[in-house]
Coordinates of C-alpha atoms in Angstrom, one line a residue:
Chain E
M30 CA 51.7 184.0 83.9
A31 CA 49.8 187.2 85.1
D32 CA 53.1 189.7 87.4
Q33 CA 55.0 189.4 84.4
Q34 CA 52.2 190.8 81.7
A35 CA 53.5 194.1 82.6
I36 CA 56.5 193.6 80.5
P37 CA 55.8 194.3 77.0
E38 CA 56.8 191.3 74.4
H39 CA 58.8 193.9 72.6
A40 CA 61.3 194.4 75.5
L41 CA 61.4 190.7 76.5
A42 CA 62.3 189.5 73.3
R43 CA 65.6 191.9 73.5
L44 CA 65.8 191.0 76.7
A45 CA 66.4 187.2 76.6
G46 CA 68.8 188.0 73.5
L47 CA 66.6 187.4 70.2
R48 CA 66.0 190.9 68.9
K49 CA 68.1 192.1 66.9
A50 CA 69.3 195.5 67.9
G51 CA 71.1 198.4 66.2
H52 CA 69.0 201.2 64.5
P53 CA 71.2 202.5 61.6
D54 CA 68.4 205.0 60.6
G55 CA 69.1 208.2 62.9
V56 CA 69.4 207.9 66.4
F57 CA 68.0 210.5 69.3
T58 CA 70.6 211.7 71.4
S59 CA 69.1 213.9 74.9
D60 CA 70.6 214.5 78.7
F61 CA 67.4 213.4 80.2
S62 CA 66.7 211.4 83.4
V63 CA 64.9 208.3 82.6
N64 CA 62.0 210.4 85.1
E65 CA 62.2 213.5 82.4
F66 CA 62.3 210.4 79.5
L67 CA 59.2 209.2 80.8
L68 CA 57.4 212.5 82.2
V69 CA 58.6 214.0 78.0
R70 CA 57.4 210.5 76.4
K71 CA 53.4 210.9 77.9
A72 CA 53.7 214.4 77.1
G73 CA 53.6 213.6 74.1
F74 CA 56.5 214.8 72.7
E75 CA 59.6 212.6 71.0
P76 CA 63.7 213.6 72.4
V77 CA 65.6 214.1 68.6
G78 CA 68.7 215.6 70.1
L79 CA 70.5 216.9 72.4
C80 CA 71.0 220.6 71.0
V81 CA 74.5 222.7 72.5
G82 CA 75.2 226.6 71.5
S83 CA 78.6 228.3 73.3
C84 CA 80.5 231.8 72.7
I85 CA 83.4 231.6 74.2
Y86 CA 84.1 235.9 74.6
H87 CA 86.4 237.9 75.4
L88 CA 85.1 241.0 78.0
G89 CA 86.2 244.3 77.2
M90 CA 87.3 246.7 79.5
Q91 CA 85.0 249.6 81.8
F92 CA 86.1 251.9 84.6
A93 CA 84.3 253.4 86.9
G94 CA 84.9 256.5 89.2
W95 CA 85.8 255.7 93.6
S96 CA 82.2 257.4 94.4
S97 CA 79.5 256.6 91.9
S98 CA 76.9 253.7 91.6
C99 CA 76.5 253.5 88.5
E100 CA 75.5 250.7 85.7
L101 CA 78.8 249.5 83.8
D102 CA 76.7 249.3 80.4
V103 CA 80.1 247.9 78.6
L104 CA 80.0 244.4 80.8
S105 CA 76.2 243.9 80.9
T106 CA 76.3 244.4 77.1
A107 CA 79.3 241.6 77.2
M108 CA 76.9 239.0 79.2
Y109 CA 73.9 239.6 77.4
E110 CA 75.3 239.2 74.3
A111 CA 77.9 235.8 74.8
R112 CA 74.7 234.7 76.5
A113 CA 72.3 235.7 73.8
L114 CA 74.8 234.5 71.4
A115 CA 75.4 230.9 73.3
M116 CA 71.4 230.4 73.3
E117 CA 70.9 231.0 69.6
R118 CA 73.8 229.2 68.6
M119 CA 71.2 226.3 70.8
R120 CA 68.4 227.2 69.0
E121 CA 70.2 227.1 64.9
E122 CA 71.3 223.9 66.0
A123 CA 67.1 222.2 67.1
K124 CA 66.2 224.0 63.9
A125 CA 68.8 222.0 61.9
M126 CA 67.6 218.6 63.6
G127 CA 63.7 219.3 62.7
A128 CA 62.9 220.2 66.6
D129 CA 59.7 222.0 68.0
G130 CA 61.1 223.5 71.3
I131 CA 64.0 222.7 74.1
V132 CA 63.5 221.3 76.9
G133 CA 65.6 221.5 80.3
V134 CA 68.5 224.7 79.6
R135 CA 70.8 224.8 81.0
L136 CA 72.4 227.9 80.8
T137 CA 76.5 228.0 82.6
V138 CA 79.0 230.5 82.5
K139 CA 82.9 229.0 83.2
R140 CA 86.2 231.0 83.5
M141 CA 88.6 230.5 81.7
E142 CA 92.0 229.4 83.4
W143 CA 94.2 230.8 81.8
D144 CA 92.5 234.5 80.4
E145 CA 90.7 236.4 83.2
K146 CA 89.5 238.5 80.1
V147 CA 87.5 235.1 77.8
L148 CA 83.8 233.0 80.0
E149 CA 82.8 230.8 77.8
F150 CA 78.7 230.6 77.8
V151 CA 77.2 227.4 77.5
A152 CA 73.7 226.4 76.3
I153 CA 72.5 222.5 76.9
G154 CA 69.6 220.5 76.6
T155 CA 67.8 218.8 74.6
G156 CA 65.6 219.2 71.2
I157 CA 62.1 217.4 71.5
V158 CA 59.4 217.1 68.7
H159 CA 55.5 216.3 68.8
A160 CA 54.8 212.6 67.9
K161 CA 51.6 213.4 65.8
G162 CA 53.6 215.8 64.2
H163 CA 51.2 219.3 66.5
Q164 CA 52.8 221.7 65.2
G165 CA 51.3 224.3 67.4
F166 CA 53.4 224.2 69.9
K167 CA 56.2 226.2 68.4
G168 CA 58.1 229.2 70.0
P169 CA 57.8 232.6 68.3
R170 CA 57.4 233.3 64.4
G171 CA 57.9 228.8 64.4
E172 CA 61.3 228.9 65.5
P173 CA 61.9 226.1 68.0
F174 CA 60.3 227.2 71.8
T175 CA 62.9 228.1 74.4
S176 CA 62.4 227.0 78.3
A177 CA 64.7 226.2 81.1
L178 CA 62.1 223.2 82.1
S179 CA 62.6 219.7 83.3
G180 CA 60.6 217.3 81.7
Q181 CA 58.6 217.0 84.4
D182 CA 58.0 220.9 84.9
F183 CA 57.1 220.2 81.5
W184 CA 53.8 218.0 81.5
T185 CA 52.6 220.1 84.3
L186 CA 52.9 223.0 82.9
L187 CA 51.3 221.7 79.7
H188 CA 48.4 220.2 81.6
A189 CA 48.4 223.6 83.4
G190 CA 47.4 225.0 80.4
Y191 CA 49.6 226.9 79.0
R192 CA 52.8 226.6 76.8
P193 CA 56.8 227.3 77.3
L194 CA 57.9 230.4 74.2
E195 CA 61.4 231.4 74.7
M196 CA 63.5 231.8 77.7
V197 CA 64.5 235.8 78.6
M198 CA 66.7 237.0 80.4
G199 CA 67.8 240.0 81.8
S200 CA 71.4 241.4 83.0
C201 CA 72.8 244.2 84.7
V202 CA 76.2 244.6 85.9
Y203 CA 77.1 247.2 88.3
H204 CA 79.6 249.7 90.8
V205 CA 78.9 249.6 94.4
A206 CA 80.1 253.1 95.4
R207 CA 82.6 253.2 98.1
R208 CA 81.7 255.4 100.6
G209 CA 83.4 258.2 101.6
M210 CA 86.0 259.2 104.6
L211 CA 83.9 261.8 105.9
A212 CA 80.8 259.0 106.2
S213 CA 82.7 256.5 107.2
I214 CA 83.9 258.2 110.3
G215 CA 80.7 260.2 111.1
S216 CA 78.9 256.9 110.8
A217 CA 82.4 254.9 113.3
G218 CA 81.1 252.4 116.4
Q219 CA 76.7 252.7 114.9
N220 CA 74.8 250.9 114.4
V221 CA 72.8 252.2 110.7
E222 CA 71.9 251.2 106.8
L223 CA 74.1 251.9 104.2
T224 CA 72.0 253.3 102.2
N225 CA 74.0 253.6 99.7
F226 CA 74.9 250.5 99.2
S227 CA 71.0 249.2 99.8
V228 CA 69.9 251.7 97.2
A229 CA 72.9 250.5 95.0
L230 CA 71.3 246.7 95.2
Y231 CA 67.9 247.5 94.6
E232 CA 68.9 249.5 91.4
A233 CA 70.5 247.1 89.8
R234 CA 68.3 244.6 90.4
E235 CA 65.7 246.2 89.2
I236 CA 67.3 246.8 86.2
A237 CA 67.6 242.9 85.4
M238 CA 64.3 242.5 86.0
E239 CA 63.0 245.3 83.5
R240 CA 64.7 244.4 80.8
M241 CA 64.1 240.6 81.6
Q242 CA 60.1 241.5 82.2
L243 CA 60.2 243.4 78.8
E244 CA 61.8 241.1 77.0
A245 CA 58.8 238.5 77.7
T246 CA 56.8 241.3 76.7
R247 CA 57.9 241.9 73.5
A248 CA 57.3 237.7 72.7
G249 CA 53.9 238.3 73.2
A250 CA 54.3 236.4 76.4
E251 CA 51.2 236.3 79.5
G252 CA 53.9 236.0 81.9
V253 CA 57.1 234.1 83.1
V254 CA 57.7 231.2 85.0
G255 CA 60.5 230.1 87.2
A256 CA 62.0 233.4 87.5
D257 CA 64.9 233.4 88.8
L258 CA 67.2 236.4 90.2
H259 CA 71.8 235.1 89.8
E260 CA 74.4 237.3 91.6
G261 CA 77.9 237.0 91.1
S262 CA 80.7 238.1 89.7
H263 CA 82.5 236.9 88.0
G264 CA 85.9 237.5 88.7
W265 CA 85.9 240.6 88.7
A266 CA 87.1 243.8 90.9
T267 CA 84.9 244.4 94.3
H268 CA 82.3 246.2 94.4
V269 CA 81.3 245.2 91.0
I270 CA 78.2 242.1 90.4
E271 CA 76.2 241.5 88.3
F272 CA 72.3 240.5 88.4
F273 CA 71.1 238.0 85.7
A274 CA 67.1 237.3 85.4
I275 CA 66.2 234.2 84.1
G276 CA 63.7 232.8 83.3
T277 CA 61.0 231.0 80.8
A278 CA 58.3 233.1 79.0
V279 CA 54.5 230.9 78.6
V280 CA 51.8 231.5 77.0
P281 CA 47.8 229.7 76.8
I282 CA 47.2 226.6 75.2
E283 CA 44.1 228.3 73.0
G284 CA 40.8 226.2 74.1
H285 CA 42.8 224.7 78.4
E286 CA 39.7 225.4 80.8
P287 CA 41.1 225.2 84.6
G288 CA 38.4 223.4 84.8
E289 CA 40.1 220.3 83.6
I290 CA 42.8 220.4 85.9
P291 CA 42.5 217.6 88.9
D292 CA 43.0 218.6 92.6
P293 CA 46.3 216.8 92.8
Q294 CA 46.4 214.6 96.2
L295 CA 48.0 215.1 98.6
V296 CA 50.5 212.0 100.0
L297 CA 52.2 211.7 103.3
S298 CA 55.4 209.4 101.6
V299 CA 56.4 208.0 104.4
N300 CA 59.6 206.6 102.8
S301 CA 62.5 207.2 104.8
Chain S
M27 CA 111.6 189.4 109.5
G28 CA 113.4 192.5 108.4
L29 CA 114.3 194.9 109.9
F30 CA 110.8 197.3 109.3
G31 CA 108.5 194.4 111.1
S32 CA 107.8 192.0 109.4
S33 CA 107.1 191.5 105.0
A34 CA 103.8 189.5 103.5
K35 CA 104.3 187.3 100.9
P36 CA 102.1 185.9 98.8
S37 CA 101.1 182.6 99.2
A38 CA 101.3 180.1 96.8
A39 CA 97.6 179.3 95.7
S40 CA 97.4 183.5 95.8
L41 CA 100.0 183.4 93.3
E42 CA 98.2 181.2 91.6
R43 CA 94.5 183.3 91.3
C44 CA 97.0 185.9 90.1
R45 CA 98.5 184.0 87.0
A46 CA 94.7 182.6 86.0
W47 CA 93.7 186.2 86.5
E48 CA 96.5 186.7 84.1
I49 CA 95.5 184.2 81.3
A50 CA 92.0 184.9 81.4
L51 CA 92.0 188.6 80.7
D52 CA 95.2 187.6 78.3
R53 CA 92.6 184.7 76.1
N54 CA 89.4 187.8 77.1
G55 CA 87.7 184.8 79.6
L56 CA 87.1 184.4 83.0
P57 CA 89.6 182.3 85.5
D58 CA 87.3 179.1 86.6
F59 CA 86.6 179.9 90.2
V60 CA 85.0 182.6 88.9
T61 CA 82.4 180.7 86.1
E62 CA 82.1 178.9 89.2
R63 CA 81.0 180.9 91.4
L64 CA 78.7 182.9 89.1
A65 CA 78.0 179.3 87.4
G66 CA 76.2 178.4 91.4
A67 CA 74.8 181.3 91.5
A68 CA 73.0 181.0 89.2
A69 CA 71.9 177.7 89.4
G70 CA 70.8 178.7 92.9
K71 CA 73.7 177.8 95.2
G72 CA 74.1 179.7 98.3
A73 CA 73.1 183.0 98.6
W74 CA 72.2 186.1 95.6
V75 CA 74.1 188.8 96.1
A76 CA 72.5 192.5 94.9
T77 CA 73.2 196.1 95.7
M78 CA 69.1 197.1 96.0
T79 CA 67.8 198.6 98.1
P80 CA 64.0 196.1 99.5
A81 CA 61.6 198.7 97.4
E82 CA 63.9 197.8 94.5
L83 CA 63.2 194.2 95.1
L84 CA 59.7 194.4 95.9
L85 CA 59.6 195.8 92.4
M86 CA 61.8 193.5 91.1
R87 CA 60.2 190.6 92.8
S88 CA 56.7 191.9 91.3
H89 CA 57.6 191.9 87.9
G90 CA 58.9 188.5 87.6
I91 CA 62.8 189.6 88.4
R92 CA 65.7 188.4 90.6
P93 CA 68.7 189.4 91.3
I94 CA 72.0 186.2 90.6
A95 CA 74.4 188.2 91.8
T96 CA 77.6 190.8 91.8
V97 CA 79.5 191.3 88.5
S98 CA 82.0 193.8 87.5
G99 CA 85.0 194.4 85.1
T100 CA 87.3 196.8 85.9
C101 CA 90.0 198.1 83.4
W102 CA 93.0 200.0 84.8
F103 CA 94.8 201.4 81.4
Q104 CA 97.5 203.9 80.6
Y105 CA 96.3 206.4 78.3
G106 CA 100.2 207.2 76.7
M107 CA 99.3 208.1 73.6
S108 CA 95.2 210.4 74.2
W109 CA 93.9 210.7 77.4
T110 CA 90.8 211.2 75.3
E111 CA 90.9 207.9 73.4
G112 CA 92.5 206.4 76.5
H113 CA 89.0 207.3 77.9
A114 CA 86.8 205.8 75.7
Q115 CA 89.1 202.5 75.5
G116 CA 89.2 202.0 79.9
W117 CA 85.7 202.2 79.7
H118 CA 84.9 200.5 76.3
D119 CA 87.2 197.3 77.8
A120 CA 85.0 197.4 81.2
L121 CA 82.0 197.0 79.2
D122 CA 83.0 194.3 78.1
R123 CA 84.6 192.2 81.0
I124 CA 82.0 193.1 83.2
R125 CA 79.1 192.2 79.7
R126 CA 81.5 188.7 80.4
E127 CA 80.9 188.0 84.1
A128 CA 76.7 188.3 83.8
E129 CA 77.1 185.8 80.7
A130 CA 78.7 183.3 83.3
A131 CA 75.8 184.7 85.7
G132 CA 72.8 183.4 82.1
A133 CA 72.3 186.8 82.4
N134 CA 69.2 188.9 81.2
A135 CA 71.0 192.1 82.1
V136 CA 72.9 193.8 84.3
V137 CA 70.6 196.5 86.5
D138 CA 72.2 199.5 88.4
V139 CA 75.5 199.5 86.9
R140 CA 77.7 202.0 88.1
M141 CA 81.4 203.5 86.7
R142 CA 83.5 204.1 89.3
T143 CA 87.0 205.6 89.1
L144 CA 89.9 204.9 92.0
R145 CA 91.6 208.5 92.1
H146 CA 95.4 207.1 92.5
P147 CA 98.3 209.3 91.5
M148 CA 99.7 206.8 89.3
G149 CA 100.9 209.3 86.1
A150 CA 99.2 208.8 82.8
S151 CA 96.2 206.2 84.2
M152 CA 93.4 205.2 85.6
D153 CA 91.4 202.3 86.3
F154 CA 87.7 202.9 84.8
T155 CA 85.6 199.7 86.4
L156 CA 82.2 199.1 86.4
I157 CA 80.4 197.3 89.3
G158 CA 76.3 196.2 88.6
T159 CA 74.0 193.4 89.3
A160 CA 73.0 190.6 87.3
V161 CA 69.5 189.5 86.5
K162 CA 67.4 186.6 85.1
I163 CA 63.6 187.3 84.3
N164 CA 61.9 183.7 85.6
G165 CA 60.4 182.1 82.3
L166 CA 63.6 183.8 79.8
K167 CA 66.7 182.0 78.6
P168 CA 70.1 183.2 79.4
S169 CA 71.1 185.5 76.9
P170 CA 73.7 185.9 74.9
A171 CA 74.6 188.5 74.9
P172 CA 73.1 190.7 78.8
I173 CA 72.1 194.0 78.5
V174 CA 74.5 196.7 80.8
S175 CA 72.0 198.9 82.4
T176 CA 73.4 202.2 84.4
V177 CA 69.8 203.3 85.8
S178 CA 68.8 201.9 88.8
A179 CA 66.3 198.5 89.2
L180 CA 63.3 200.5 89.6
E181 CA 64.1 203.1 87.4
F182 CA 64.4 199.3 84.8
V183 CA 61.3 198.3 85.7
R184 CA 59.2 201.4 84.6
L185 CA 61.5 202.1 81.8
L186 CA 60.2 198.1 81.2
E187 CA 56.7 198.7 81.5
A188 CA 56.7 201.8 79.0
D189 CA 58.0 199.2 76.3
I190 CA 61.8 201.1 76.3
V191 CA 64.6 199.6 77.3
P192 CA 67.6 200.2 78.5
V193 CA 69.8 198.0 76.8
G194 CA 74.0 199.7 77.2
I195 CA 76.5 202.5 77.5
A196 CA 78.3 204.5 74.3
V197 CA 80.8 206.6 75.5
G198 CA 82.1 208.9 72.8
A199 CA 85.5 211.5 72.6
R200 CA 87.1 213.7 70.4
Y201 CA 89.5 216.0 71.4
D202 CA 92.5 217.7 68.4
W203 CA 94.8 220.9 68.4
L204 CA 94.5 224.1 67.2
G205 CA 97.9 225.4 66.0
Y206 CA 101.0 223.4 65.7
W207 CA 102.1 220.8 68.7
A208 CA 104.8 218.9 68.7
S209 CA 104.4 215.2 70.8
S210 CA 105.3 215.6 74.0
Y211 CA 106.0 211.2 74.1
G212 CA 107.9 211.9 71.3
G213 CA 105.8 211.8 68.8
A214 CA 106.0 213.4 65.4
Y215 CA 105.5 217.2 64.6
T216 CA 102.2 218.1 63.4
S217 CA 101.3 220.8 61.7
S218 CA 97.9 222.2 61.2
G219 CA 98.5 224.6 58.3
W220 CA 98.6 228.4 57.5
G221 CA 94.1 228.1 58.6
D222 CA 94.8 227.5 61.8
S223 CA 97.9 229.7 62.4
Q224 CA 95.3 232.4 61.1
A225 CA 92.6 231.9 63.8
L226 CA 95.1 231.9 66.2
W227 CA 96.7 236.0 65.0
R228 CA 93.1 236.8 65.2
T229 CA 92.2 235.1 68.3
Q230 CA 95.1 237.0 69.6
Q231 CA 94.5 239.9 68.8
A232 CA 90.4 240.0 70.4
R233 CA 92.3 239.1 73.0
S234 CA 94.8 241.8 73.9
M235 CA 94.7 244.6 76.7
F236 CA 93.0 246.9 74.4
S237 CA 90.0 244.5 72.9
G238 CA 85.9 245.4 74.3
N239 CA 83.6 243.2 73.9
T240 CA 84.1 240.2 70.9
P241 CA 83.2 236.7 70.2
L242 CA 85.8 235.1 70.2
H243 CA 84.9 233.2 66.7
D244 CA 87.7 230.7 65.9
L245 CA 88.0 229.3 69.0
M246 CA 84.2 229.4 69.6
D247 CA 84.5 227.6 65.6
F248 CA 87.0 225.1 67.3
W249 CA 84.8 224.4 70.0
E250 CA 81.8 223.4 68.1
M251 CA 83.1 221.4 65.9
I252 CA 84.9 219.1 68.0
R253 CA 81.3 218.9 70.4
R254 CA 80.3 218.1 67.5
D255 CA 82.4 215.0 66.2
A256 CA 82.2 213.3 70.2
H257 CA 78.4 213.8 69.7
A258 CA 78.4 212.1 66.6
D259 CA 81.4 209.4 67.9
L260 CA 78.1 208.5 70.1
R261 CA 75.4 208.6 68.2
R262 CA 78.2 205.6 65.9
K263 CA 78.2 203.6 69.0
V264 CA 74.8 204.5 69.7
A265 CA 72.9 203.2 66.8
E266 CA 74.3 199.7 66.9
M267 CA 72.5 199.3 70.1
G268 CA 69.8 201.1 70.0
N269 CA 67.7 203.8 68.8
G270 CA 68.5 207.0 71.6
V271 CA 70.3 207.8 74.2
L272 CA 70.0 209.3 77.6
A273 CA 73.9 211.4 77.7
H274 CA 73.9 211.3 81.7
T275 CA 77.4 213.0 81.5
N276 CA 79.1 215.8 79.3
F277 CA 82.5 217.4 79.4
G278 CA 84.0 219.3 77.5
Q279 CA 87.7 220.9 78.1
L280 CA 89.9 223.7 76.3
I281 CA 93.3 224.2 77.9
E282 CA 96.1 226.7 76.2
R283 CA 99.7 225.6 75.3
E284 CA 101.9 228.7 75.2
R285 CA 104.3 228.3 72.3
D286 CA 107.7 231.0 72.2
K287 CA 107.3 233.5 69.6
Q288 CA 103.8 232.3 68.4
P289 CA 100.9 232.6 69.7
P290 CA 99.1 230.7 71.7
A291 CA 97.9 226.7 70.5
F292 CA 95.1 225.5 72.5
L293 CA 93.4 221.8 73.2
G294 CA 90.0 221.0 73.5
R295 CA 88.7 217.5 74.2
H296 CA 84.8 216.5 74.6
I297 CA 83.9 213.3 76.1
V298 CA 79.9 212.0 76.8
I299 CA 79.1 209.1 77.9
G300 CA 75.6 207.8 78.0
T301 CA 73.1 204.9 78.9
V302 CA 72.1 203.2 75.4
V303 CA 68.0 203.2 75.1
D304 CA 65.4 201.0 72.3
A305 CA 62.3 202.3 73.2
K306 CA 59.6 202.1 69.6
Y307 CA 58.9 205.4 68.7
G308 CA 55.4 207.9 69.6
S309 CA 54.9 203.9 72.1
P310 CA 52.0 205.0 74.6
V311 CA 53.7 205.8 78.2
P312 CA 50.9 202.8 80.4
H313 CA 50.6 204.3 83.6
E314 CA 48.0 207.1 84.0
I315 CA 49.8 210.1 85.7
E316 CA 48.3 211.5 89.8
M317 CA 49.7 214.7 90.7
V318 CA 49.9 215.5 94.0
V319 CA 50.8 217.6 96.8
D320 CA 53.5 216.0 99.7
M321 CA 52.8 216.8 103.4
R322 CA 56.3 216.1 104.0
D323 CA 58.5 219.3 104.8
D324 CA 61.0 218.7 103.5
L325 CA 62.2 217.8 99.7
S326 CA 59.6 214.9 98.3
P327 CA 61.6 211.7 96.9
L328 CA 59.0 212.4 94.0
R329 CA 60.7 215.0 92.4
T330 CA 64.5 214.5 93.9
P331 CA 67.0 214.5 90.7
D332 CA 68.9 211.6 90.0
A333 CA 72.1 211.4 91.8
P334 CA 74.9 211.4 89.3
R335 CA 75.5 207.8 89.1
H336 CA 79.6 208.5 88.0
S337 CA 82.5 211.0 89.8
S338 CA 84.6 210.7 87.0
Y339 CA 84.9 213.8 85.6
E340 CA 84.1 216.2 88.2
D341 CA 86.8 217.1 89.5
V342 CA 89.3 217.7 86.2
Q343 CA 89.8 220.8 85.9
D344 CA 91.1 223.3 83.2
E345 CA 95.0 223.0 83.3
E346 CA 97.3 222.0 80.6
G347 CA 96.4 218.5 80.1
D348 CA 96.9 215.2 77.8
I349 CA 95.3 216.0 74.7

């Protein structure tokens, strides 16, 4: 029957319950969706295993004067170091399973209900290998690359002529000064910019971005895709805020010409 | 007629049906009226029932796949001894039951299987329910062991075209204590030894008020071990069915328990659930991928990530709980 040719024999045998099922000699695990799985395979890669790294971290204490805008470097260091540790542990898992890299990395921070000074940082992604053993996709120093790109984004990035190198990040925890009594009274009932607040936010964001960019440059990247800036206050006092920049550093694939990239088609979906 | 209005009373027929269910569950079978209904659906008597959208129906038809009936499996399970293992067992029993119904319907597969839980506060128990659509592939004999697949009908066809069969659901689970623990269910005291005790004192110290930035290494190692064991458990289950798993649910909790005159102990539990696939290594994806720009203003349907297929672990908090 013509319309059934689309389903391969191998799959049909399994559906009829004819084929033996078990694969005792190794299975892969991943948190891909169906589409991601198909696209990663289409890109010529196979998943090997879910890579997870977690870091449970106790944050030190730091105080800032009532009226000073400044970085809280103890907290900045903590937030960066804890994430870096989680990422490193994830990368170790990937290395142990022989992965070329990790895609779809999600980095989360969770406050522990039982201690406000303890945070759990988790990095989770799927380790993949090139199906034909191509070695050119490894990250810096021959280690597995890391990337926050989904399976879809990974396929598209490769077709854009770039490959992921590693996730880069920058963190800055900043104390925003409170306004003095006189200044508050002076501006009561007026529409004015609170310049010191604006400046504090600018400065904190700038520091986080700078650190991320520096990391990418040091890794030998040409650029950073999917860069994102998160603002968060992980249960800290008011006036304390974290700026966290994260993205995937990329390098061009040698020999890939921009002319090879096909023009995308325009579609208008009438489906809902 | 009572003081507070009429009270519902089961009729003789409904009592009989409930009795039939009890016997069937006890014998790992199905009541006659269910077998009859499903056999009727398989033979094409009466209407077929499917959870599919019209678009999915279209794709199924073009690939020679026919819906038969909605099938389900439920197991209301009490986790008196262990929360973690109870969950694994509950899902496992529900899986056996949906497979039984699919077999009675003469199916090759159950697609679009959803994992559901009613959240009724009924002590240390909950229901584990699977609902899906039994389908038959034209020209194939009914399978003695129909596959149970959590992917939608649309994705089912797409996977089959790429020579990947989504064959079932696997659950990996693991819990453990760091430190001594007296069972709250009347069990014996378990002692996990001197090493744990040392680890807990070190953790306590690192968390003290004057302690600076520091990773809690003992807790991290303990937590990592639990997660790895849960994943190893998953791999074992997967190896019985296929060669890979798309794990959509990763649920872990690290819970502190206060103790008298000693540093607090920790309970870690981890559950990982996924769709098992059977895929040939390195086999090509047949379709060409065309790049398109969707001209609609809202998010393109081509980019919408899959909504989670079950929500049993979404609102569970990190509070004191059972193992």
